CSV table of C-alpha atoms in Angstrom, one decimal:
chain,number,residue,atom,x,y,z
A,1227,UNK,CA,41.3,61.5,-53.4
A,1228,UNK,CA,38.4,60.1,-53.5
A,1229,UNK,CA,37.7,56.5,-51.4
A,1230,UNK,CA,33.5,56.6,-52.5
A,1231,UNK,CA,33.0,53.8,-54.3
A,1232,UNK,CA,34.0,53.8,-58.0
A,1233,UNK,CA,31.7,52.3,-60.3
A,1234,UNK,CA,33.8,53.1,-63.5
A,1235,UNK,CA,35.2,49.7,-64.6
A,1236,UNK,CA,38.2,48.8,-63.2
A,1237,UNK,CA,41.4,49.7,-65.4
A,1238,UNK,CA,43.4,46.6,-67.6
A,1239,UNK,CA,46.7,45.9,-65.7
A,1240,UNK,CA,49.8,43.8,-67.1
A,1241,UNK,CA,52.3,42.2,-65.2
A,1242,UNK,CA,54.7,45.5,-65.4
A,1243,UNK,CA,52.3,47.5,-63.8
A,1244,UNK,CA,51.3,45.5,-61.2
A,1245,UNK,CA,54.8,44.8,-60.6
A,1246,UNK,CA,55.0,49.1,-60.9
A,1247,UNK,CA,52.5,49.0,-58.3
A,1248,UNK,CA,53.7,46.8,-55.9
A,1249,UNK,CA,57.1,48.6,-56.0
A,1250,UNK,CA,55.9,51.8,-55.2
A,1251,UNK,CA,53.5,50.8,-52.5
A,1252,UNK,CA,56.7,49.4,-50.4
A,1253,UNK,CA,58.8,52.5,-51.5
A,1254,UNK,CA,57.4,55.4,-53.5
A,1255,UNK,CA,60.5,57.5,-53.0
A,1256,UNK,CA,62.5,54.8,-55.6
A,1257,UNK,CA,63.5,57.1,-58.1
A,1258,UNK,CA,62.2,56.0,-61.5
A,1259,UNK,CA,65.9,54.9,-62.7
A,1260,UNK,CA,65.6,52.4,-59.7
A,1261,UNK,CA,62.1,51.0,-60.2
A,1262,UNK,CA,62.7,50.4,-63.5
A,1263,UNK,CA,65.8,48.1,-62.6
A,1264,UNK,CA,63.7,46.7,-60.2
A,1265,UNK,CA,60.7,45.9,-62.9
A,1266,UNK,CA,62.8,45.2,-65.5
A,1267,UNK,CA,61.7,48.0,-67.9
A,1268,UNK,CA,64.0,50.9,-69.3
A,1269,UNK,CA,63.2,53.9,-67.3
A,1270,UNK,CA,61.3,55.3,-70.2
A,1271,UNK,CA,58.9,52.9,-70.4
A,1272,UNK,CA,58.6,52.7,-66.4
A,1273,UNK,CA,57.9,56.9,-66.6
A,1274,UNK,CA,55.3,56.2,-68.8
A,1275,UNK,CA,53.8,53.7,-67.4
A,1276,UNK,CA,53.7,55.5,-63.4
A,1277,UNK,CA,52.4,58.2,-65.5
A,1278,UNK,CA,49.4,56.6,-66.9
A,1279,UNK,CA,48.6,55.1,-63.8
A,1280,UNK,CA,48.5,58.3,-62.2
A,1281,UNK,CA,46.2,60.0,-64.8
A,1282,UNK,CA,44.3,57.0,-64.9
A,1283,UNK,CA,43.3,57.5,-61.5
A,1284,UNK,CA,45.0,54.1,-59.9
A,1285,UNK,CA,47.8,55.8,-58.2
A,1286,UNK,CA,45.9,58.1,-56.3
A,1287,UNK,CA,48.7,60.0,-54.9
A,1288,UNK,CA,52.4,59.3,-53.1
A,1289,UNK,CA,52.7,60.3,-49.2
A,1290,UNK,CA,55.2,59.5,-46.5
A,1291,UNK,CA,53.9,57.4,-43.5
A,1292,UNK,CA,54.9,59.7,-40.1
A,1293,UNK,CA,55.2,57.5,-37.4
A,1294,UNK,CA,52.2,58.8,-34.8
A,1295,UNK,CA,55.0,57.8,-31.6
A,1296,UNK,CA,57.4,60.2,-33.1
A,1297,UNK,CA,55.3,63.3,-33.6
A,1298,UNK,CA,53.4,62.9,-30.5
A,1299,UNK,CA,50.0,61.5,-31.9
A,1300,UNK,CA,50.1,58.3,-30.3
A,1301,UNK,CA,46.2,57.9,-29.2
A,1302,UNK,CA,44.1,56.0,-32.2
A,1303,UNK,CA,40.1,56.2,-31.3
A,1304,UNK,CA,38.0,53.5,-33.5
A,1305,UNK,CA,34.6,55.0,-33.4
A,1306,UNK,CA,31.4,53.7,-34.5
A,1307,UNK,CA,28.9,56.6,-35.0
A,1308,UNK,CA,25.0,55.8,-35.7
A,1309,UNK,CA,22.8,58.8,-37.4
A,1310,UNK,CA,19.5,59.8,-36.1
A,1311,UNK,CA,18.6,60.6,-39.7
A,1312,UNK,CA,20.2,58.9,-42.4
A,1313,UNK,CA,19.0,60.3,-46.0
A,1314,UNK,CA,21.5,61.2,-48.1
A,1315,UNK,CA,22.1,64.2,-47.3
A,1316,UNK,CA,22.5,63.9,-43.4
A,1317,UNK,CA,25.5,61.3,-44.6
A,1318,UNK,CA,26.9,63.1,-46.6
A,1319,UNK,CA,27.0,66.5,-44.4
A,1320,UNK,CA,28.4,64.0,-42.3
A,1321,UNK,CA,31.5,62.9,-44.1
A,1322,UNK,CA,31.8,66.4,-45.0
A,1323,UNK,CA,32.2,67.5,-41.5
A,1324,UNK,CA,34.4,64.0,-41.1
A,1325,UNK,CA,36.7,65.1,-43.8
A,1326,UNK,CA,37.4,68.5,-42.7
A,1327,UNK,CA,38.3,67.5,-39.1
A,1328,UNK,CA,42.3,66.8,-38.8
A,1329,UNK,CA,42.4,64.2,-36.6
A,1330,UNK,CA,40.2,61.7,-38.6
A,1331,UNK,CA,42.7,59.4,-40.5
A,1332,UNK,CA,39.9,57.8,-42.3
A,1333,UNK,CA,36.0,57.5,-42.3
A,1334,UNK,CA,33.5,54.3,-44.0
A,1335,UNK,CA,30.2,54.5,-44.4
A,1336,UNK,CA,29.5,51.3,-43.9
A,1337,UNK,CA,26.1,49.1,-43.7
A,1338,UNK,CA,24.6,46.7,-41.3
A,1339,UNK,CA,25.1,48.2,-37.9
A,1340,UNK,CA,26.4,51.8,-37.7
A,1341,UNK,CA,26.2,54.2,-40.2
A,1342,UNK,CA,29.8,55.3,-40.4
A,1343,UNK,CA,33.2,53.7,-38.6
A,1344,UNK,CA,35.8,57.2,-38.3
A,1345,UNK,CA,39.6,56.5,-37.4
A,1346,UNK,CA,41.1,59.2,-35.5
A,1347,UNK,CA,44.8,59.5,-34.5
A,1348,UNK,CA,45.4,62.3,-31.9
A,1349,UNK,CA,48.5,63.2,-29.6
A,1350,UNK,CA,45.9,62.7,-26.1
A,1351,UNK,CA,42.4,62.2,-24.4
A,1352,UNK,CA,42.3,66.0,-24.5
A,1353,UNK,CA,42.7,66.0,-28.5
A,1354,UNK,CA,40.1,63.2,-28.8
A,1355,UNK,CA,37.8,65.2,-26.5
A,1356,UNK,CA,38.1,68.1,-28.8
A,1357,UNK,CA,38.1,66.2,-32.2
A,1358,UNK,CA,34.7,64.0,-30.7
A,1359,UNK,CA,32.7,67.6,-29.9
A,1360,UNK,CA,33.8,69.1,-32.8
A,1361,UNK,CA,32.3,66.0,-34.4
A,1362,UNK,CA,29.8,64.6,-32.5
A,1363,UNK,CA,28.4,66.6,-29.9
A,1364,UNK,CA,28.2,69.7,-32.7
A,1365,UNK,CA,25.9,67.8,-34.8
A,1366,UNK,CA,22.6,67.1,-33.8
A,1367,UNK,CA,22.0,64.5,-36.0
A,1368,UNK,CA,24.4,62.2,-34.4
A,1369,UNK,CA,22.6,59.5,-32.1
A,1370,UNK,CA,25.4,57.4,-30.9
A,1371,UNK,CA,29.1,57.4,-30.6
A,1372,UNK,CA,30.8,54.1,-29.6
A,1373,UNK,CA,34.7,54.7,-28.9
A,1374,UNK,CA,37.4,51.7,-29.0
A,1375,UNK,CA,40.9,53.5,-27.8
A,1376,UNK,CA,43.9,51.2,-29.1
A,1377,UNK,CA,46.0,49.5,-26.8
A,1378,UNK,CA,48.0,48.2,-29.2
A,1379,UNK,CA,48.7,48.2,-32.9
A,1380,UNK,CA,49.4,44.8,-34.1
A,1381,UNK,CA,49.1,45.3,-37.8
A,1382,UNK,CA,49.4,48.8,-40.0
A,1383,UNK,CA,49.7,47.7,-44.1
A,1384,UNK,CA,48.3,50.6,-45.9
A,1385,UNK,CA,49.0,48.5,-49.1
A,1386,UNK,CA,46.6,47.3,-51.1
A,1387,UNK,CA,46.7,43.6,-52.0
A,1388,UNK,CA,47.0,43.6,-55.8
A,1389,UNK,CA,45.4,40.5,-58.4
A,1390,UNK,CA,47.4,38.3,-59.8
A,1391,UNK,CA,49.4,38.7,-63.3
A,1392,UNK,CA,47.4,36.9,-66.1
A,1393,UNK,CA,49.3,34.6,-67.6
């Protein structure tokens, strides 16, 4: 998976596979017999289609969502980290070392402010203690680390909000 940003132009959609998409991002387990009804395609056409979407790099993969309360990973830690150096390379040892670290759920690179905003979803304050050494006190290249622990999660939508059919 790659979330860097894509400058490849982005890929022709119809209504089918938007409406495809928008099935499987509310329920990827429908099996295809099911999202075809659901599409209104025969379930050949609907293979063929989730097919190319997948080659084509738009689905990137399919994954269950675990419930972090359930499995004992209920502590989410919003973190803004700010480099001391930030050429390429520093950034991208960075998200390297962000990437290999289990506990980060996601990591932006983002501009105006810090360099980089990290998600990480860990079962305590010993975990994120851990995770935030292993991380942040290991590197010396890190400056800052700013930490937001969530109180509450109000909204969790890992779907992506998809165009409009042309008419």
């Amino acid at each position: 998976m790659n979330d860097s940003i894509n400058n490849s132009a982005p890929v022709q959609l119809d209504a089918t596979d938007l409406r495809i998409l928008d099935q499987l991002q509310r329920d990827a387990a429908l099996t295809n017999h099911a999202l075809a009804e659901q599409v209104h395609v025969s379930p050949a056409t609907c293979l063929r289609r989730v097919r190319r979407l997948h080659e084509q790099g738009v689905i990137e993969r399919q994954i269950a969502i675990v419930s972090a309360d359930h499995v004992c990973a209920g502590l989410t830690a919003i973190v803004e980290v700010t480099l001391d150096v930030q050429s390429t390379e520093h950034l991208q040892a960075f998200e390297s070392a962000a990437a290999a670290c289990r506990a980060v759920q996601q990591c932006y690179r983002v501009s105006s402010g810090p360099d980089f905003i990290v998600i990480l979803q860990v079962p305590d304050m010993n975990a994120y203690q851990a995770a935030a050494h292993q991380l942040f006190s290991g590197s010396t290249n890190v400056r800052n680390v700013r930490t937001f622990f969530s109180v509450k999660r109000s909204k969790f939508e890992p779907a992506i909000q998809l165009p409009a059919a042309a008419s």
